[in-house]
Amino acid sequence: MQLDAKVPEGAIDEKWENHKFDVRLVNPNNKRKFKIIIVGTGLAGASAAATLGELGYNVEAFTFHDTARRAHSIAAQGGINAAKNYHNDGDSVFRLFYDTVKGGDYRSREANVYRLADASLAIIDQATAQGVPFAREYGGLLDNRSFGGAQVSRTFYSRGQTGQQLLLGAYSALMRQVEAGTVKVHTRAEMLDIVVKDGRAVGIVVRDLVTGEVTSHSAHAVVLATGGYSNVYYLSTNAMACNVTAIWRAHRKGAAFANPCYTQIHPTCIPASDEFQSKLTLMSESLRNDGRIWVPKNADDKRPPNQIPPEDRDYYLERIYPAFGNLVPRDVASRASKRMVDAGKGVGPLENGVYLDFATSIEREGKQTIEERYGNLFEMYNRITDENPYEVPMRIYPAPHYTMGGLWVDYNLMTTIPGLYAIGEANFSDHGANRLGASALMQGLADGYFVLPYTIGDYLADYLNTEPVPTDDPAFSEVRSEVDERVKGYLATHGSRSVDWFHKELGKIMLDQCGMSRSEAGLQKALSDIPALYEEFKSDVKVLGSDDSLNQSLERAARVEDFFELAQAMCVDALNREESCGGHFREEYQTEEGEALRDDENFTNVSAWEWSGDPANPTLNVEPLDFEYVKLTTRSYK
Amino acid sequence: MTSTIENQRAPFPIAFYRSAVGKKWAMAVTGLAIILFTIAHMIGNWKIFFPDVDGIPEIDLYAEALRGLLFPLLPEHVVLWIMRTGLIVVFLLHIHAAYSLTIMNRRARQDDYAGPRQYIAANYASRTMRWSGTIFLAFLLFHLADLTWGFQPMAPEVWERGEVYANFVATFSRAPVALLYVVAMAALALHLYHGAWSMFQSLGVNHPRFNLWRKGFALGLAVLVFVGNSIMPISVLFGWVG
Amino acid sequence: MNITLQVWRQDGPGVTGGFKTYQVTDVSPEMSFLEMLDLLNERLTNQGEEPVAFDHDCREGICGTCGVMINGQAHGPQLGTATCQLHMRKFQDGATIVVEPWRATGFPILRDLVVDRSAFDRIMEAGGYITVDTGSAPDANLIPVPKPVADTAFDAAACIGCGACVAACPNGAANLFTAAKVSHLNLLPQGQAERWTRTERMVEIMEEFFGSCTNHGECEKACPKSISIDFIAMMNADYVKAKFKNRRLLAQRG
């Protein structure tokens, strides 16, 4: 497989401008002749569908939710970065670019990241014009807050519901296009496979979740905006339905999957309370602005937190990383917490958390200020744990949260299958080995509003005045019957264990062996345990009901099966990457102080895996990464 | 239930009234008119407590004056009939809007909950508006037959046109009738307790500084109308008047 | 804890459904209501009975996917809380809990506890947006928005579109949802150009699907985001004004 990133020529700040001039355009009158399928209606999908609709393309959007506004982008709390420098603290596009590359531990593509930082400016303008109610200062202008991994205040926010407000903005733009007739939204419609003909993506096969009907949809181009795969761990902060199916099926059809082992563990989640736990709840990272993280110095100290005097507390982030303190990047903060809990200093009934304490801030700023900033988060915490964080420190622990890996895409966001694009969390491009806080929203919207709408025209220009492949073409009927067979297969297994049981077991293996820290032995073990469990799944899964009505276990069965294959690819990738970088921490590669140790000589590259037919033995392709503008240093937040 | 396009074709007031928000606005405006009439009617009737003027009950003079409003500027009874017509239109609109909204709301929930509901904000008054309204309407017809038209057997046997005070005393001397009036006033008060508050919402009269007063106003109005009206049949029944 | 559940089971749209009683034993008070349903479903699956279908996704009270009537209250007894954030500690051990889907003609039942809320999308399509093509926006700080205005707009925008307002309304009205959407945009300076057409269109499309507001206030109490019915008053006022506005003179002050 030939990986051509198609990074344009020129200085970093000129590449995108040059590229926009160089790509072929589609005449406004011709745009309506092109049909584009977009799968997923989160930030990336909704913004892309709306923008392509505005441009005049004929768009069909698909979501498995009951409405386009439910995607998990909605749960992002903290904010969205933009290099507006409204606060005159020295921010610039270059600094945001630099911070993002550094935060990603130098495993991302410079040109893409620069474009992302550049687009951040227009995103804020666009969202504000749509009526997104960003927080404002008393003068009526936009307020900012600081976030992990940055020393400037560049995060725009809407209380603790920034993702919700941005998604509603994109959704409203989408609804406008539905009214205008340029976009058709299919709800409760899950894409179960893509259709490739003559090496090009020509459509998708979809199952209607209410009627069970499996249908084909063809188009000139297909865009996947289906998010990340953290749910491979079962317990994650992702919504229950988040899954890998769309991008995994594309992978099986020939799209390279890049860096599957790059997963992010978010440091501030509410610790699990028991084995029935169905998901973990994230508390915005912004809490680290005012909260101080600590554990008792002495592992045997079982006093309630308020009775532990300051001298017996270990504010370990402030101690180890004096420059960034509680605001170190997510991977660093997460691993530090894990070390504390592993050392027996965990707090809470299950001793599986660390304290996040607001007492100092409440004393300094007053309860009202803290309430204004985080009121809804405190409420949420109280609702879940029945504890009052104004009085008792919160308990937090890291949880899987975001996946930097995803489908490999070139500078145009096209995968290795011509005509198939991946945007947002579904692709791998911008965050390297670790994503900075408040950058996910930025990337989803940059891809959807400002990148894809330009680059897709370059591909489409070749197909002017051609019709999409008809859905009665054998290419479609073949995939449709495969999907049908797969769906019926789960019902015919008549096994003894539920889908959720298998998902939980898989999650346990992944969290233990391919989670916050990985080792060769552990990964090898996972690579023998997962296929065994997968075989058991195939022969012993129990799915009741029928395939011609709403059947939620059946939906989950298909998703879990794809997780089984993905999990193996993740372990293979983690095993292959013999270094520690960002969210990928190999125990064999660490400094004496326990920090990640990169191997820039051998691993300044992207691992793009190609489907070989055997999930445990994919074919490796490597895209080397060149750093012209950012100097590779050891990330230090001390 | 009309589409936007259809709405735009109709003349403005009809288009407005076709929408449920418009109907609620109409109910609020007509409700306000009825409230004002009720208060004026009540204050006027309090004249039964006043002493006779030259041997004629003051309320009889008051009634005569109403009939002769703006006479001789205009022919006798004209102003009274203008007011009466206005009232009839107001009542009809209020009832029509209520009726069609009820139909709309029934349609909006064809299958009701199978289990019991537990209301948090909705109170007895708000949930029984259509019943309190209907009871009051039935009473209103009785009341007109009794004291305005003098229809038997609603009216007392001694009923005579123009003898307001005597008719008044005669009708309330019948305990069941007095009781009926008190019950009807309770229904009206209940109706007003929700209606007078609801009116502000429907008209969109909303200001954080005064919002707290809206429910207080509604309660005060309900109490005033109940006590102020019920006191009259009770006074007759207990012999304090007549 | 041990719980007796009476759950509405219905095989599909338009077919007759009914309550079924299940004993759920060994429920932990730390469980969320939906985790308790997960537990029930796991046990039902093991017994060979089809699990109860219910909508859910983020399980942190923001996506608006979940929502059922619990003992006759939308999202259950805890105010300002979506079903997914309701915990079993709010119930007594040994309690009987009646679980029903949202009921409204505008929300047809699809199966068990799952309803179709796409009517909300129709309302949004009618005007729940500000017309601004991607790329045409001016600098974000060009239009200052007074903080209290931005805050109030946010209060309205916090709506998660779960449909509890419709479910709780004795009239099956969607005025709180629509008012939240209308007010969010009508309050902001950016939303002024389309303010009157938006209000008219959204209200009229809403009325094609739902009942009318009779100001019970039940919606506000059911709302997991505690959105105020003050927004309904605002929408009513704007609707009346919209009918009177001379659209050609809209840019006039006052």
PDB file of C-alpha atoms in Angstrom, chain C residues 60-253:
ATOM      1  CA  GLU C  60     -24.664  11.600  32.013  1.00  0.00           C
ATOM      2  CA  GLY C  61     -27.783  13.656  31.505  1.00  0.00           C
ATOM      3  CA  ILE C  62     -26.814  15.631  28.437  1.00  0.00           C
ATOM      4  CA  CYS C  63     -27.718  13.757  25.250  1.00  0.00           C
ATOM      5  CA  GLY C  64     -31.439  13.668  25.977  1.00  0.00           C
ATOM      6  CA  THR C  65     -31.899  10.171  24.588  1.00  0.00           C
ATOM      7  CA  CYS C  66     -33.294   8.549  27.707  1.00  0.00           C
ATOM      8  CA  GLY C  67     -36.500   9.229  29.493  1.00  0.00           C
ATOM      9  CA  VAL C  68     -39.380   7.202  30.861  1.00  0.00           C
ATOM     10  CA  MET C  69     -42.330   7.840  33.137  1.00  0.00           C
ATOM     11  CA  ILE C  70     -41.427   6.557  36.572  1.00  0.00           C
ATOM     12  CA  ASN C  71     -44.335   6.297  38.974  1.00  0.00           C
ATOM     13  CA  GLY C  72     -46.263   8.821  36.950  1.00  0.00           C
ATOM     14  CA  GLN C  73     -43.470  11.356  36.789  1.00  0.00           C
ATOM     15  CA  ALA C  74     -41.318  12.113  33.762  1.00  0.00           C
ATOM     16  CA  HIS C  75     -37.717  11.119  34.577  1.00  0.00           C
ATOM     17  CA  GLY C  76     -38.875  10.059  38.045  1.00  0.00           C
ATOM     18  CA  PRO C  77     -39.100  11.722  41.405  1.00  0.00           C
ATOM     19  CA  GLN C  78     -35.858  13.736  41.564  1.00  0.00           C
ATOM     20  CA  LEU C  79     -36.292  17.247  40.194  1.00  0.00           C
ATOM     21  CA  GLY C  80     -33.916  18.504  37.514  1.00  0.00           C
ATOM     22  CA  THR C  81     -32.614  15.017  36.782  1.00  0.00           C
ATOM     23  CA  ALA C  82     -32.712  12.880  33.672  1.00  0.00           C
ATOM     24  CA  THR C  83     -33.569   9.183  34.056  1.00  0.00           C
ATOM     25  CA  CYS C  84     -29.933   8.199  33.548  1.00  0.00           C
ATOM     26  CA  GLN C  85     -28.843  10.306  36.498  1.00  0.00           C
ATOM     27  CA  LEU C  86     -31.538   9.099  38.824  1.00  0.00           C
ATOM     28  CA  HIS C  87     -30.110   6.667  41.330  1.00  0.00           C
ATOM     29  CA  MET C  88     -31.799   3.807  43.072  1.00  0.00           C
ATOM     30  CA  ARG C  89     -30.981   5.355  46.440  1.00  0.00           C
ATOM     31  CA  LYS C  90     -33.940   7.645  45.761  1.00  0.00           C
ATOM     32  CA  PHE C  91     -36.297   4.668  46.134  1.00  0.00           C
ATOM     33  CA  GLN C  92     -37.328   2.657  49.156  1.00  0.00           C
ATOM     34  CA  ASP C  93     -36.327  -0.956  49.491  1.00  0.00           C
ATOM     35  CA  GLY C  94     -39.308  -3.088  48.510  1.00  0.00           C
ATOM     36  CA  ALA C  95     -40.868  -0.308  46.447  1.00  0.00           C
ATOM     37  CA  THR C  96     -43.120  -0.920  43.463  1.00  0.00           C
ATOM     38  CA  ILE C  97     -42.093   1.200  40.505  1.00  0.00           C
ATOM     39  CA  VAL C  98     -44.315   1.728  37.476  1.00  0.00           C
ATOM     40  CA  VAL C  99     -42.376   2.403  34.288  1.00  0.00           C
ATOM     41  CA  GLU C 100     -44.122   3.683  31.177  1.00  0.00           C
ATOM     42  CA  PRO C 101     -42.995   5.265  27.930  1.00  0.00           C
ATOM     43  CA  TRP C 102     -43.612   8.943  27.149  1.00  0.00           C
ATOM     44  CA  ARG C 103     -47.145   9.181  25.877  1.00  0.00           C
ATOM     45  CA  ALA C 104     -48.218  11.754  23.334  1.00  0.00           C
ATOM     46  CA  THR C 105     -49.721  11.500  19.889  1.00  0.00           C
ATOM     47  CA  GLY C 106     -46.666  13.411  18.642  1.00  0.00           C
ATOM     48  CA  PHE C 107     -44.410  10.713  20.140  1.00  0.00           C
ATOM     49  CA  PRO C 108     -45.636   7.355  18.803  1.00  0.00           C
ATOM     50  CA  ILE C 109     -44.356   4.325  20.702  1.00  0.00           C
ATOM     51  CA  LEU C 110     -41.865   2.230  18.730  1.00  0.00           C
ATOM     52  CA  ARG C 111     -41.366  -0.571  21.211  1.00  0.00           C
ATOM     53  CA  ASP C 112     -41.638  -1.021  24.991  1.00  0.00           C
ATOM     54  CA  LEU C 113     -40.294   2.250  26.421  1.00  0.00           C
ATOM     55  CA  VAL C 114     -38.951   3.690  23.165  1.00  0.00           C
ATOM     56  CA  VAL C 115     -40.818   6.512  21.438  1.00  0.00           C
ATOM     57  CA  ASP C 116     -40.286   8.442  18.227  1.00  0.00           C
ATOM     58  CA  ARG C 117     -39.491  12.088  18.951  1.00  0.00           C
ATOM     59  CA  SER C 118     -38.765  13.179  15.402  1.00  0.00           C
ATOM     60  CA  ALA C 119     -41.518  15.814  15.632  1.00  0.00           C
ATOM     61  CA  PHE C 120     -38.954  17.893  17.539  1.00  0.00           C
ATOM     62  CA  ASP C 121     -36.737  17.850  14.455  1.00  0.00           C
ATOM     63  CA  ARG C 122     -39.651  19.134  12.376  1.00  0.00           C
ATOM     64  CA  ILE C 123     -40.016  22.068  14.774  1.00  0.00           C
ATOM     65  CA  MET C 124     -36.305  22.820  14.531  1.00  0.00           C
ATOM     66  CA  GLU C 125     -36.367  22.650  10.749  1.00  0.00           C
ATOM     67  CA  ALA C 126     -39.087  25.297  10.765  1.00  0.00           C
ATOM     68  CA  GLY C 127     -36.751  27.941  12.135  1.00  0.00           C
ATOM     69  CA  GLY C 128     -34.587  26.736  15.003  1.00  0.00           C
ATOM     70  CA  TYR C 129     -31.458  28.252  13.521  1.00  0.00           C
ATOM     71  CA  ILE C 130     -29.731  31.458  12.591  1.00  0.00           C
ATOM     72  CA  THR C 131     -29.099  31.684   8.882  1.00  0.00           C
ATOM     73  CA  VAL C 132     -25.373  32.025   8.524  1.00  0.00           C
ATOM     74  CA  ASP C 133     -23.537  30.071   5.863  1.00  0.00           C
ATOM     75  CA  THR C 134     -20.215  28.618   6.890  1.00  0.00           C
ATOM     76  CA  GLY C 135     -17.500  31.181   6.404  1.00  0.00           C
ATOM     77  CA  SER C 136     -19.754  34.220   6.309  1.00  0.00           C
ATOM     78  CA  ALA C 137     -19.508  35.044  10.000  1.00  0.00           C
ATOM     79  CA  PRO C 138     -17.899  38.274  11.226  1.00  0.00           C
ATOM     80  CA  ASP C 139     -15.363  38.262  14.051  1.00  0.00           C
ATOM     81  CA  ALA C 140     -16.916  36.805  17.161  1.00  0.00           C
ATOM     82  CA  ASN C 141     -16.176  39.837  19.320  1.00  0.00           C
ATOM     83  CA  LEU C 142     -17.784  42.244  16.867  1.00  0.00           C
ATOM     84  CA  ILE C 143     -21.163  41.958  18.560  1.00  0.00           C
ATOM     85  CA  PRO C 144     -20.979  42.310  22.333  1.00  0.00           C
ATOM     86  CA  VAL C 145     -23.734  40.450  24.140  1.00  0.00           C
ATOM     87  CA  PRO C 146     -24.488  41.648  27.678  1.00  0.00           C
ATOM     88  CA  LYS C 147     -23.595  38.909  30.120  1.00  0.00           C
ATOM     89  CA  PRO C 148     -27.082  38.586  31.627  1.00  0.00           C
ATOM     90  CA  VAL C 149     -28.515  38.208  28.115  1.00  0.00           C
ATOM     91  CA  ALA C 150     -25.964  35.553  27.213  1.00  0.00           C
ATOM     92  CA  ASP C 151     -26.732  33.785  30.488  1.00  0.00           C
ATOM     93  CA  THR C 152     -30.487  33.806  29.892  1.00  0.00           C
ATOM     94  CA  ALA C 153     -30.004  32.609  26.321  1.00  0.00           C
ATOM     95  CA  PHE C 154     -27.897  29.806  27.715  1.00  0.00           C
ATOM     96  CA  ASP C 155     -30.569  28.889  30.267  1.00  0.00           C
ATOM     97  CA  ALA C 156     -32.915  28.336  27.337  1.00  0.00           C
ATOM     98  CA  ALA C 157     -30.279  26.654  25.179  1.00  0.00           C
ATOM     99  CA  ALA C 158     -29.599  24.101  27.914  1.00  0.00           C
ATOM    100  CA  CYS C 159     -32.600  22.080  26.629  1.00  0.00           C
ATOM    101  CA  ILE C 160     -31.544  18.510  25.877  1.00  0.00           C
ATOM    102  CA  GLY C 161     -34.577  17.688  23.731  1.00  0.00           C
ATOM    103  CA  CYS C 162     -35.597  14.665  25.781  1.00  0.00           C
ATOM    104  CA  GLY C 163     -39.334  15.266  25.488  1.00  0.00           C
ATOM    105  CA  ALA C 164     -40.082  15.143  29.220  1.00  0.00           C
ATOM    106  CA  CYS C 165     -42.004  18.421  28.892  1.00  0.00           C
ATOM    107  CA  VAL C 166     -44.396  16.849  26.410  1.00  0.00           C
ATOM    108  CA  ALA C 167     -44.622  13.669  28.465  1.00  0.00           C
ATOM    109  CA  ALA C 168     -45.420  15.539  31.661  1.00  0.00           C
ATOM    110  CA  CYS C 169     -47.840  18.023  30.131  1.00  0.00           C
ATOM    111  CA  PRO C 170     -51.442  16.973  30.757  1.00  0.00           C
ATOM    112  CA  ASN C 171     -52.166  18.356  27.272  1.00  0.00           C
ATOM    113  CA  GLY C 172     -49.212  16.748  25.495  1.00  0.00           C
ATOM    114  CA  ALA C 173     -47.951  20.200  24.546  1.00  0.00           C
ATOM    115  CA  ALA C 174     -44.416  20.958  23.418  1.00  0.00           C
ATOM    116  CA  ASN C 175     -44.446  24.635  24.327  1.00  0.00           C
ATOM    117  CA  LEU C 176     -41.528  24.424  26.742  1.00  0.00           C
ATOM    118  CA  PHE C 177     -39.303  22.743  24.183  1.00  0.00           C
ATOM    119  CA  THR C 178     -40.278  25.175  21.450  1.00  0.00           C
ATOM    120  CA  ALA C 179     -40.090  28.181  23.749  1.00  0.00           C
ATOM    121  CA  ALA C 180     -36.603  27.187  24.882  1.00  0.00           C
ATOM    122  CA  LYS C 181     -35.471  26.963  21.285  1.00  0.00           C
ATOM    123  CA  VAL C 182     -37.212  30.153  20.186  1.00  0.00           C
ATOM    124  CA  SER C 183     -36.063  32.154  23.198  1.00  0.00           C
ATOM    125  CA  HIS C 184     -32.441  31.035  22.962  1.00  0.00           C
ATOM    126  CA  LEU C 185     -32.171  32.551  19.502  1.00  0.00           C
ATOM    127  CA  ASN C 186     -34.622  35.433  19.960  1.00  0.00           C
ATOM    128  CA  LEU C 187     -32.715  36.771  22.951  1.00  0.00           C
ATOM    129  CA  LEU C 188     -29.388  37.046  21.168  1.00  0.00           C
ATOM    130  CA  PRO C 189     -28.520  39.967  18.909  1.00  0.00           C
ATOM    131  CA  GLN C 190     -27.516  37.496  16.191  1.00  0.00           C
ATOM    132  CA  GLY C 191     -31.033  36.078  16.157  1.00  0.00           C
ATOM    133  CA  GLN C 192     -32.922  39.310  15.583  1.00  0.00           C
ATOM    134  CA  ALA C 193     -33.100  39.267  11.790  1.00  0.00           C
ATOM    135  CA  GLU C 194     -35.229  36.114  11.749  1.00  0.00           C
ATOM    136  CA  ARG C 195     -36.891  36.613  15.113  1.00  0.00           C
ATOM    137  CA  TRP C 196     -40.473  37.084  13.952  1.00  0.00           C
ATOM    138  CA  THR C 197     -40.578  34.550  11.129  1.00  0.00           C
ATOM    139  CA  ARG C 198     -38.831  32.041  13.369  1.00  0.00           C
ATOM    140  CA  THR C 199     -41.377  32.446  16.152  1.00  0.00           C
ATOM    141  CA  GLU C 200     -44.352  32.196  13.826  1.00  0.00           C
ATOM    142  CA  ARG C 201     -43.104  29.195  11.944  1.00  0.00           C
ATOM    143  CA  MET C 202     -41.862  27.200  14.900  1.00  0.00           C
ATOM    144  CA  VAL C 203     -45.057  27.769  16.883  1.00  0.00           C
ATOM    145  CA  GLU C 204     -47.259  26.792  13.971  1.00  0.00           C
ATOM    146  CA  ILE C 205     -45.318  23.646  13.143  1.00  0.00           C
ATOM    147  CA  MET C 206     -45.319  22.734  16.828  1.00  0.00           C
ATOM    148  CA  GLU C 207     -49.098  22.934  16.870  1.00  0.00           C
ATOM    149  CA  GLU C 208     -49.365  20.440  14.038  1.00  0.00           C
ATOM    150  CA  PHE C 209     -47.951  17.752  16.313  1.00  0.00           C
ATOM    151  CA  PHE C 210     -48.696  18.713  19.893  1.00  0.00           C
ATOM    152  CA  GLY C 211     -51.329  20.074  22.240  1.00  0.00           C
ATOM    153  CA  SER C 212     -51.665  23.562  23.642  1.00  0.00           C
ATOM    154  CA  CYS C 213     -50.227  25.134  26.753  1.00  0.00           C
ATOM    155  CA  THR C 214     -52.645  25.701  29.592  1.00  0.00           C
ATOM    156  CA  ASN C 215     -49.976  26.862  32.004  1.00  0.00           C
ATOM    157  CA  HIS C 216     -49.988  23.948  34.416  1.00  0.00           C
ATOM    158  CA  GLY C 217     -46.242  24.343  34.854  1.00  0.00           C
ATOM    159  CA  GLU C 218     -45.784  20.565  34.944  1.00  0.00           C
ATOM    160  CA  CYS C 219     -43.180  20.736  32.148  1.00  0.00           C
ATOM    161  CA  GLU C 220     -40.858  22.998  34.104  1.00  0.00           C
ATOM    162  CA  LYS C 221     -40.832  20.539  37.007  1.00  0.00           C
ATOM    163  CA  ALA C 222     -40.246  17.556  34.728  1.00  0.00           C
ATOM    164  CA  CYS C 223     -37.462  19.254  32.788  1.00  0.00           C
ATOM    165  CA  PRO C 224     -34.096  17.686  33.643  1.00  0.00           C
ATOM    166  CA  LYS C 225     -32.533  21.084  33.007  1.00  0.00           C
ATOM    167  CA  SER C 226     -35.228  22.956  34.967  1.00  0.00           C
ATOM    168  CA  ILE C 227     -35.935  25.289  32.074  1.00  0.00           C
ATOM    169  CA  SER C 228     -38.346  27.977  33.190  1.00  0.00           C
ATOM    170  CA  ILE C 229     -41.840  28.452  31.802  1.00  0.00           C
ATOM    171  CA  ASP C 230     -40.949  32.157  31.681  1.00  0.00           C
ATOM    172  CA  PHE C 231     -39.640  31.254  28.238  1.00  0.00           C
ATOM    173  CA  ILE C 232     -43.156  30.171  27.243  1.00  0.00           C
ATOM    174  CA  ALA C 233     -44.414  33.629  28.184  1.00  0.00           C
ATOM    175  CA  MET C 234     -41.606  35.110  26.104  1.00  0.00           C
ATOM    176  CA  MET C 235     -42.546  32.979  23.125  1.00  0.00           C
ATOM    177  CA  ASN C 236     -46.230  33.894  23.494  1.00  0.00           C
ATOM    178  CA  ALA C 237     -45.363  37.586  23.576  1.00  0.00           C
ATOM    179  CA  ASP C 238     -43.122  37.227  20.535  1.00  0.00           C
ATOM    180  CA  TYR C 239     -45.773  35.288  18.651  1.00  0.00           C
ATOM    181  CA  VAL C 240     -48.336  38.024  19.163  1.00  0.00           C
ATOM    182  CA  LYS C 241     -45.798  40.690  18.247  1.00  0.00           C
ATOM    183  CA  ALA C 242     -44.779  38.705  15.190  1.00  0.00           C
ATOM    184  CA  LYS C 243     -48.352  38.872  13.940  1.00  0.00           C
ATOM    185  CA  PHE C 244     -48.376  42.669  14.268  1.00  0.00           C
ATOM    186  CA  LYS C 245     -44.913  43.491  12.958  1.00  0.00           C
ATOM    187  CA  ASN C 246     -44.499  45.459   9.794  1.00  0.00           C
ATOM    188  CA  ARG C 247     -41.697  43.369   8.405  1.00  0.00           C
ATOM    189  CA  ARG C 248     -40.461  46.100   6.087  1.00  0.00           C
ATOM    190  CA  LEU C 249     -39.774  48.429   8.967  1.00  0.00           C
ATOM    191  CA  LEU C 250     -38.160  45.849  11.226  1.00  0.00           C
ATOM    192  CA  ALA C 251     -34.837  47.611  11.434  1.00  0.00           C
ATOM    193  CA  GLN C 252     -36.453  50.582  13.158  1.00  0.00           C
ATOM    194  CA  ARG C 253     -35.591  50.958  16.783  1.00  0.00           C
TER     195      ARG C 253
END
